[in-house]
Amino acid sequence: MEKGRILLALTGIHPLRWRELLSAEREVVLEPNGAGDPSITYAVVWKQRPNLLSSLPNLRAIFSIGAGVDHIFADPTLPDVPVVKVVADNLTQYMTEYVVWRVLDHHRQGMLYRAQQQKKIWHEPQQRPAGDISVGIMGLGTLGRAAASVLLSLGFPVNGWSRSDRPMQGVSTYAGEAGLIPFLNATDILVVLLPLTPQTHGIINHGVLKELRKRNGLGGSVLINAGRGRLQKDADILRALDDGTLKEVSLDVFEVEPLPKTNPLWSHPKVFVTPHAAATSDPVHLAPIMLRQMDAFERGEALENVVDRNAGY
Ligand code: NDP
Ligand code: OXD
């Protein structure tokens, strides 16, 4: 059987390296040969142009180059073929590193020490054991569970919130709408690793942040969002920092990306900004996984990590 041809449609990401790696085994094009191009079997995409895929009559699967797929579902005419998300040790490891880095930095008062250093202040604030600070992971999926297990090994009590019941050894788990407030009430450092769906859009708002636990040695609640920017309301985060609802924040994602230079989050002293870089999609690791999946699919095997269209993730 002939190997299916790939349409590589990336917005905001240079296609060169992806193209080189995918074309080691298959023919890759950056544009279809006109609307209705019958030669395309697979699409490998990041924020593909709306309507690009709908007219391809022989498209059999769409591969996201990220773990999130909201960028694919944003297309109103998305054809009804399987959508495959990234699940890869390499990406999971990057996200675990980011989450543990940010949790430890807030826990060990990194922001305070950086401010003190600027003023040459020699002062040791009170230190608390990790066991006094609970970390709540919103979205206890592939990435959330991996981060949770490392945080547990460091001694943090860990809570997890998911859509359905997801028990995990050592983690206090909560599910669905009924579980949200109890989860927040038990959480000092909130780590957001949810997908963006109609249900999660705007979920990180002032009302939710107000529910976070305050009785901890951190001197206030902390938010870390590495899920998606439109999960949060930037203005609510600023308000929560200014009225003391939140002590500090680490944000990797924003309602508008790149974060506009005029956005006050850039210069707020209690905000740590990274440019959607928590877990990069490295083609060296991910392209071979996609190529293996395509080979297996053509042998008649099922695709792995196909997202649930109804759930949107
Ligand atoms: P998964 O699909 O494995 O996990 C998603 C988790 O969120 C699941 O536990 C799911 O619940 C939960 N969830 C979904 N909807 C709801 C809801 N309405 N209420 C409560 N819980 C909900 O995704 P991954 O862990 O692979 O990735 C998570 C997200 O991380 C991606 O969608 C992407 O947006 C983001 N990401 C960001 C990156 C970055 O660099 N900043 C890099 C990679 C990913 P359940 O278990 O019941 O299904
Ligand atoms: C992803 C991302 O979804 O990089 O993988 O945001």
XYZ file of C-alpha atoms and ligand atoms in Angstrom:
367
model
C 0.000 0.000 0.000
C 1.321 3.435 -0.913
C 2.258 5.689 2.004
C -0.272 8.482 2.469
C 0.810 12.031 1.742
C 0.976 14.643 4.520
C -0.271 18.226 4.436
C 1.792 20.216 6.984
C -0.212 23.301 8.023
C 1.431 25.271 10.833
C 0.636 28.845 11.840
C 3.214 30.726 13.927
C 5.674 27.804 13.882
C 8.358 27.425 11.220
C 7.645 24.259 9.239
C 11.238 23.538 8.124
C 12.299 21.047 10.810
C 8.901 19.309 10.851
C 9.022 19.000 7.086
C 12.540 17.572 7.055
C 11.703 14.960 9.674
C 8.323 13.908 8.276
C 9.579 13.818 4.696
C 12.248 11.280 5.672
C 9.460 8.718 5.286
C 6.561 10.358 3.460
C 5.782 12.999 0.922
C 4.982 16.314 2.634
C 3.338 19.410 1.139
C 2.712 22.804 2.739
C -0.364 23.601 0.635
C -2.902 21.360 -1.072
C -2.804 21.347 -4.831
C -5.989 23.414 -5.071
C -9.234 22.902 -3.189
C -10.310 19.266 -3.309
C -6.748 17.927 -3.626
C -7.282 14.126 -3.585
C -3.637 13.322 -2.817
C -3.662 14.326 0.880
C -4.166 11.518 3.413
C -3.031 13.166 6.656
C -2.859 16.692 8.019
C -0.258 17.641 10.643
C -1.399 20.948 12.040
C -1.057 23.836 14.475
C -3.824 26.461 14.163
C -4.616 25.473 10.596
C -6.361 28.033 8.408
C -10.166 27.701 8.745
C -11.756 25.688 5.911
C -8.366 24.379 4.756
C -9.168 20.752 5.549
C -12.862 20.558 4.729
C -12.449 20.093 0.995
C -9.825 17.327 1.072
C -11.811 14.238 -0.031
C -9.271 11.588 1.030
C -8.146 13.031 4.367
C -8.098 10.166 6.891
C -6.685 11.719 10.085
C -5.539 15.013 11.582
C -2.491 15.119 13.877
C -2.064 17.989 16.320
C 1.530 18.943 16.970
C 0.483 19.788 20.529
C -1.265 18.069 23.396
C -4.012 20.688 23.172
C -6.466 20.477 20.277
C -8.579 23.621 20.786
C -6.622 25.193 17.901
C -7.989 22.474 15.603
C -11.594 22.636 16.786
C -11.593 26.398 16.214
C -12.163 25.562 12.519
C -15.948 25.667 11.906
C -15.754 23.273 8.944
C -13.482 20.648 10.446
C -14.020 17.369 8.560
C -15.253 14.349 10.466
C -11.995 12.358 10.654
C -10.057 11.287 13.766
C -8.038 14.011 15.511
C -4.907 12.737 17.245
C -3.255 14.667 20.103
C 0.330 14.473 21.299
C 1.102 12.139 24.155
C 4.881 11.836 24.467
C 7.286 11.271 27.336
C 9.425 14.158 26.155
C 6.561 16.692 26.272
C 5.271 15.313 29.570
C 8.737 15.662 31.077
C 8.977 19.308 29.955
C 5.635 20.090 31.573
C 6.576 18.312 34.793
C 9.773 20.371 34.912
C 7.833 23.600 34.403
C 5.252 22.810 37.091
C 7.822 21.669 39.652
C 10.047 24.673 38.870
C 7.201 27.139 39.388
C 5.798 25.411 42.502
C 9.236 25.323 44.127
C 9.998 28.920 43.185
C 6.778 30.157 44.826
C 7.167 27.812 47.783
C 10.801 28.881 48.373
C 9.960 32.610 47.967
C 11.842 33.183 44.711
C 10.013 36.448 44.000
C 10.841 37.843 47.422
C 14.516 36.896 47.155
C 14.817 38.433 43.668
C 13.286 41.672 44.991
C 15.580 41.577 48.036
C 18.653 40.991 45.890
C 17.866 44.063 43.797
C 17.943 46.094 47.011
C 20.865 44.099 48.542
C 18.712 43.027 51.483
C 20.069 40.143 53.606
C 16.963 38.680 55.225
C 15.714 35.136 55.643
C 11.921 34.880 55.768
C 10.337 32.036 57.707
C 10.609 28.723 55.900
C 7.829 26.133 55.787
C 8.063 22.458 54.940
C 6.495 21.329 51.649
C 4.075 19.277 53.723
C 2.376 22.510 54.873
C 1.528 23.680 51.338
C -1.020 21.835 49.224
C -0.833 21.919 45.449
C -4.086 21.504 43.529
C -3.874 20.354 39.932
C -6.836 21.368 37.810
C -6.849 18.811 35.005
C -5.520 15.513 36.306
C -4.828 14.082 32.856
C -1.598 12.933 31.215
C 0.351 16.057 32.165
C -1.345 16.674 35.500
C -0.729 13.156 36.790
C 2.959 13.201 35.845
C 3.495 16.513 37.643
C 1.471 15.280 40.628
C 3.685 12.263 41.162
C 6.878 14.365 41.299
C 5.250 16.898 43.639
C 4.192 14.033 45.908
C 7.750 12.747 45.981
C 8.871 16.216 47.151
C 6.463 16.030 50.062
C 3.659 18.335 48.904
C 0.094 17.223 49.642
C -1.533 17.101 46.183
C -5.182 17.561 45.167
C -6.503 16.846 41.683
C -9.654 17.965 39.872
C -10.982 16.334 36.724
C -14.224 15.966 34.800
C -14.730 12.318 35.749
C -13.509 10.456 38.826
C -9.756 9.871 38.403
C -8.356 8.186 41.494
C -4.591 8.453 41.925
C -2.604 6.976 44.781
C -1.587 9.625 47.302
C -3.668 12.369 45.649
C -6.960 13.701 47.039
C -9.162 13.706 43.975
C -12.278 15.735 43.206
C -14.498 15.610 40.134
C -16.959 17.704 38.212
C -18.841 20.815 39.260
C -19.672 19.377 42.674
C -15.998 18.807 43.413
C -14.710 22.205 42.330
C -15.263 24.295 45.469
C -14.023 21.598 47.904
C -10.964 21.170 45.659
C -10.231 24.914 45.693
C -10.861 25.201 49.429
C -8.158 22.588 50.021
C -5.597 24.155 47.658
C -2.835 26.717 48.348
C -1.023 26.611 44.997
C -3.373 26.130 42.032
C -1.793 24.570 38.921
C -3.998 24.738 35.824
C -3.475 22.025 33.228
C -6.962 21.902 31.742
C -7.765 21.792 28.034
C -9.689 24.729 26.576
C -13.266 23.652 25.838
C -16.629 25.452 25.985
C -16.938 24.160 29.586
C -13.527 25.401 30.752
C -13.430 28.743 28.912
C -12.941 31.540 31.506
C -12.971 29.133 34.442
C -10.073 30.928 36.159
C -11.996 33.982 37.257
C -12.084 36.086 40.419
C -14.869 34.006 42.018
C -12.894 30.792 41.609
C -9.636 32.346 42.837
C -11.436 33.622 45.941
C -12.140 30.019 46.953
C -8.458 29.090 47.280
C -7.191 28.261 50.749
C -5.481 31.051 52.627
C -4.319 29.387 55.823
C -0.806 28.512 54.753
C 2.766 29.535 55.284
C 2.998 31.078 51.830
C 1.267 34.252 52.919
C -1.404 33.894 50.251
C -2.629 31.746 47.387
C -0.696 31.207 44.186
C -1.855 30.547 40.613
C 0.176 28.753 37.950
C -1.475 28.408 34.516
C 0.181 26.341 31.798
C -3.044 25.043 30.229
C -4.493 27.635 27.881
C -4.806 31.415 28.109
C -8.524 31.542 27.498
C -9.118 29.430 30.587
C -8.307 32.600 32.517
C -9.512 36.170 32.630
C -6.340 38.287 32.668
C -8.219 41.214 34.248
C -9.510 38.999 37.090
C -5.991 37.807 37.847
C -4.751 41.396 38.107
C -7.689 42.271 40.346
C -7.018 39.216 42.533
C -3.357 40.212 42.904
C -4.243 43.769 43.739
C -6.929 42.943 46.324
C -4.804 40.247 48.021
C -6.845 37.253 46.810
C -3.660 36.035 45.142
C -0.132 36.477 46.412
C 1.785 35.573 43.264
C 1.219 34.129 39.805
C 3.161 32.234 37.141
C 1.585 32.384 33.693
C 2.751 30.553 30.586
C -0.435 31.226 28.613
C -2.590 34.309 28.006
C -5.936 35.330 26.567
C -4.052 36.929 23.663
C -0.709 35.506 22.503
C 1.887 36.846 22.055
C 1.039 38.842 25.189
C 0.562 42.449 23.951
C 3.311 44.793 25.137
C 0.647 47.016 26.720
C -0.716 44.216 28.951
C 0.003 45.088 32.635
C 0.799 41.433 33.400
C 4.225 42.008 31.806
C 5.358 44.441 34.470
C 3.402 43.362 37.556
C 5.952 42.581 40.310
C 4.013 39.485 41.405
C 3.687 37.913 37.966
C 6.207 35.559 36.353
C 5.703 35.376 32.575
C 6.904 32.725 30.135
C 5.932 32.833 26.435
C 3.826 29.652 26.078
C 7.000 27.661 26.565
C 6.128 25.285 29.416
C 6.284 22.190 27.220
C 7.538 22.710 23.723
C 6.553 20.387 20.881
C 9.935 19.187 19.712
C 9.681 17.720 16.189
C 12.728 15.500 16.791
C 10.696 13.604 19.375
C 7.191 14.007 17.980
C 7.552 13.488 14.204
C 8.715 9.849 14.590
C 5.706 9.134 16.824
C 3.357 10.507 14.140
C 5.081 8.538 11.385
C 4.803 5.339 13.452
C 1.110 6.009 13.984
C 0.532 6.518 10.255
C 2.345 3.245 9.444
C 0.291 1.367 12.036
C -2.947 2.927 10.744
C -2.120 1.809 7.210
C -1.550 -1.739 8.534
C -5.111 -1.602 9.831
C -4.325 -0.811 13.474
C -6.295 1.756 15.460
C -4.919 5.269 15.938
C -3.855 6.092 19.503
C -4.693 9.230 21.479
C -7.676 10.128 19.347
C -9.550 12.960 21.053
C -13.215 12.814 21.962
C -14.932 15.330 19.705
C -17.896 15.735 21.973
C -15.711 16.506 24.976
C -13.433 18.741 22.850
C -10.146 17.292 24.232
P -5.599 15.332 29.064
O -6.716 15.256 28.086
O -4.785 14.114 29.299
O -6.151 15.804 30.486
C -7.082 16.828 30.627
C -7.603 16.806 32.045
O -8.518 17.890 32.211
C -8.380 15.524 32.367
O -8.123 15.138 33.688
C -9.832 15.969 32.212
O -10.771 15.232 32.988
C -9.741 17.395 32.732
N -10.881 18.174 32.260
C -11.253 18.447 30.999
N -12.381 19.173 30.965
C -12.748 19.341 32.252
C -13.849 19.977 32.884
N -14.813 20.582 32.182
N -13.915 19.941 34.231
C -12.963 19.315 34.962
N -11.885 18.683 34.419
C -11.792 18.703 33.081
O -4.702 16.547 28.589
P -3.130 16.754 28.807
O -2.804 16.519 30.223
O -2.385 16.019 27.774
O -2.987 18.321 28.438
C -3.703 19.296 29.160
C -3.618 20.645 28.478
O -2.335 21.218 28.675
C -3.748 20.647 26.956
O -5.107 20.538 26.561
C -3.141 21.966 26.583
O -4.135 22.976 26.570
C -2.154 22.236 27.702
N -0.756 22.210 27.239
C -0.006 23.356 27.370
C 1.306 23.360 26.988
C 2.169 24.555 27.200
O 3.302 24.582 26.719
N 1.710 25.563 27.905
C 1.937 22.167 26.409
C 1.083 21.032 26.351
C -0.228 21.067 26.741
P -10.987 13.661 32.737
O -9.741 12.992 33.268
O -12.182 13.324 33.544
O -11.146 13.478 31.259
C 0.383 22.045 23.419
C 1.035 23.335 23.555
O -0.841 21.982 23.426
O 2.228 23.450 23.234
O 1.093 21.020 23.310
O 0.405 24.278 24.008
